[in-house]
Amino acid sequence: MSAQGPATITESVAIAAEPTAVYDLITDLPTLASLAEEAHTMEWQKGTSAVTGSVFKGHNRNGSKTWTTSCTVTEAEPGRTFGFAVKSSIVPIAHWRYDITETAGGCRVAESTWDNRPGLLKLFAASLTGVADRDAANAENIRLTLERLKARAES
């Protein structure tokens, strides 16, 4: 499943670095996991790099709660876009995308997410993940990820 309609959450940041350098950070799974708030490890399951159709596993945690997702790369345009659809087992959970736009001083990175969880799963999600308000948590997680990405890219 890909991104459809307006994103549930979108935030962006200006980064004083080349778009390709930022893209390389985002598409390196160990680096992305180190920047993200809930994801603590990620590894390729099908393929070995960010190309459309590659699949990676995400291991996530929030306090004592842990869960694993399967992520399929839906968009991979070096220096411009990296997107992936997230499933838990066979259930669509979300779509995440990073859009990179070149600027005079480097680039602007927008991180967006679409909540694709079916209604019934939304009812049980808090008990599975420990997150009562997914939209608020994702907004804060995106802010932190972009802050860390900026610091890493500009160092």
Coordinates of C-alpha atoms in Angstrom, one line a residue:
M1 CA 0.0 0.0 0.0
S2 CA 1.3 3.5 -0.8
A3 CA 0.6 6.9 0.4
Q4 CA -2.9 8.1 -0.5
G5 CA -4.6 11.3 0.3
P6 CA -3.2 13.9 2.7
A7 CA -0.6 12.7 5.2
T8 CA -1.7 12.2 8.8
I9 CA 1.4 14.0 10.0
T10 CA 4.1 15.9 8.1
E11 CA 7.0 18.0 9.4
S12 CA 10.1 19.4 7.7
V13 CA 13.5 20.8 8.5
A14 CA 16.2 22.7 6.6
I15 CA 19.5 20.9 6.6
A16 CA 22.9 22.4 5.5
A17 CA 23.9 19.3 3.6
E18 CA 23.7 17.9 0.0
P19 CA 20.4 16.0 -0.8
T20 CA 22.3 12.9 -1.8
A21 CA 24.2 12.8 1.5
V22 CA 21.0 13.2 3.5
Y23 CA 19.3 10.5 1.4
D24 CA 22.3 8.2 2.1
L25 CA 21.7 8.6 5.8
I26 CA 18.0 8.0 5.6
T27 CA 18.4 4.8 3.5
D28 CA 21.1 3.3 5.6
L29 CA 19.0 1.2 7.9
P30 CA 21.3 1.1 10.9
T31 CA 21.5 4.9 10.7
L32 CA 17.8 5.4 10.2
A33 CA 17.1 3.2 13.3
S34 CA 19.6 5.3 15.3
L35 CA 17.7 8.5 14.3
A36 CA 14.2 7.2 14.9
E37 CA 12.5 7.2 18.3
E38 CA 10.6 3.9 18.3
A39 CA 12.6 1.8 15.8
H40 CA 15.7 0.4 17.4
T41 CA 17.0 -1.9 14.7
M42 CA 16.2 -2.5 11.1
E43 CA 17.6 -5.1 8.6
W44 CA 17.0 -6.0 5.0
Q45 CA 14.9 -9.2 4.4
K46 CA 14.6 -9.0 0.6
G47 CA 17.2 -7.0 -1.2
T48 CA 20.2 -5.3 0.3
S49 CA 19.5 -1.6 -0.4
A50 CA 16.8 1.0 -0.9
V51 CA 15.2 0.0 -4.2
T52 CA 11.5 -0.2 -4.9
G53 CA 10.3 -3.7 -3.8
S54 CA 13.0 -4.3 -1.2
V55 CA 11.7 -5.4 2.2
F56 CA 13.2 -4.7 5.6
K57 CA 12.2 -5.7 9.1
G58 CA 11.8 -3.0 11.8
H59 CA 12.1 -3.9 15.4
N60 CA 10.4 -1.3 17.5
R61 CA 10.0 -0.5 21.2
N62 CA 8.2 1.9 23.5
G63 CA 9.2 1.3 27.1
S64 CA 8.6 -2.4 27.8
K65 CA 6.4 -2.9 24.7
T66 CA 8.2 -4.3 21.6
W67 CA 6.8 -5.2 18.2
T68 CA 8.2 -6.0 14.7
T69 CA 7.0 -4.8 11.3
S70 CA 7.6 -5.6 7.7
C71 CA 8.4 -2.7 5.5
T72 CA 8.3 -2.7 1.7
V73 CA 10.1 0.1 -0.1
T74 CA 7.6 1.9 -2.4
E75 CA 9.7 4.9 -3.5
A76 CA 13.5 5.1 -3.8
E77 CA 14.8 8.1 -5.8
P78 CA 18.3 8.9 -4.6
G79 CA 18.6 12.5 -3.3
R80 CA 14.8 13.0 -3.5
T81 CA 12.4 10.4 -2.0
F82 CA 12.4 7.3 0.2
G83 CA 9.1 5.8 1.1
F84 CA 7.9 2.5 2.6
A85 CA 4.7 0.7 3.4
V86 CA 4.5 -0.9 6.9
K87 CA 2.7 -4.0 7.8
S88 CA 2.2 -6.0 11.0
S89 CA 1.9 -9.6 9.8
I90 CA -0.4 -9.0 6.8
V91 CA -2.2 -6.0 8.2
P92 CA -1.4 -2.5 6.7
I93 CA -0.2 -0.2 9.5
A94 CA 1.3 2.9 7.9
H95 CA 3.2 4.5 5.1
W96 CA 6.2 6.6 5.8
R97 CA 8.0 8.9 3.3
Y98 CA 11.0 11.3 3.3
D99 CA 10.9 14.0 0.6
I100 CA 14.2 15.9 0.0
T101 CA 14.1 19.2 -1.8
E102 CA 17.4 20.9 -2.8
T103 CA 17.7 24.5 -1.5
A104 CA 20.4 27.2 -1.8
G105 CA 21.9 26.2 1.5
G106 CA 21.5 22.4 1.2
C107 CA 18.1 20.8 1.4
R108 CA 14.7 20.6 3.1
V109 CA 13.6 17.2 4.3
A110 CA 9.9 16.5 4.9
E111 CA 9.0 13.4 6.9
S112 CA 5.4 12.2 6.5
T113 CA 3.3 9.4 7.7
W114 CA -0.1 8.0 6.7
D115 CA -2.0 6.0 9.3
N116 CA -3.4 2.9 7.4
R117 CA -4.5 0.9 10.4
P118 CA -7.9 -0.6 10.1
G119 CA -10.4 0.7 12.7
L120 CA -10.4 -2.4 14.9
L121 CA -6.6 -2.4 15.2
K122 CA -6.7 1.2 16.3
L123 CA -8.8 0.1 19.3
F124 CA -6.1 -2.4 20.4
A125 CA -3.0 -0.5 19.3
A126 CA -2.4 1.1 22.7
S127 CA -2.2 -2.2 24.4
L128 CA 0.2 -3.6 21.8
T129 CA 2.5 -0.6 21.6
G130 CA 1.9 1.4 24.8
V131 CA 1.0 4.5 22.7
A132 CA -2.5 5.8 23.5
D133 CA -2.4 8.7 21.0
R134 CA -0.6 7.5 17.8
D135 CA -0.9 10.8 16.0
A136 CA 0.6 12.8 18.9
A137 CA 3.4 10.2 19.3
N138 CA 4.2 10.2 15.6
A139 CA 4.3 14.0 15.5
E140 CA 6.8 14.0 18.4
N141 CA 8.8 11.1 16.9
I142 CA 9.0 12.9 13.5
R143 CA 10.2 16.1 15.2
L144 CA 12.9 14.1 17.1
T145 CA 14.0 12.1 14.0
L146 CA 14.4 15.3 11.9
E147 CA 16.3 17.0 14.7
R148 CA 18.7 14.1 14.9
L149 CA 19.0 13.8 11.1
K150 CA 19.9 17.5 10.9
A151 CA 22.5 17.2 13.6
R152 CA 24.0 14.0 12.0
A153 CA 24.0 15.5 8.4
E154 CA 25.5 18.8 9.5
S155 CA 28.3 17.3 11.7

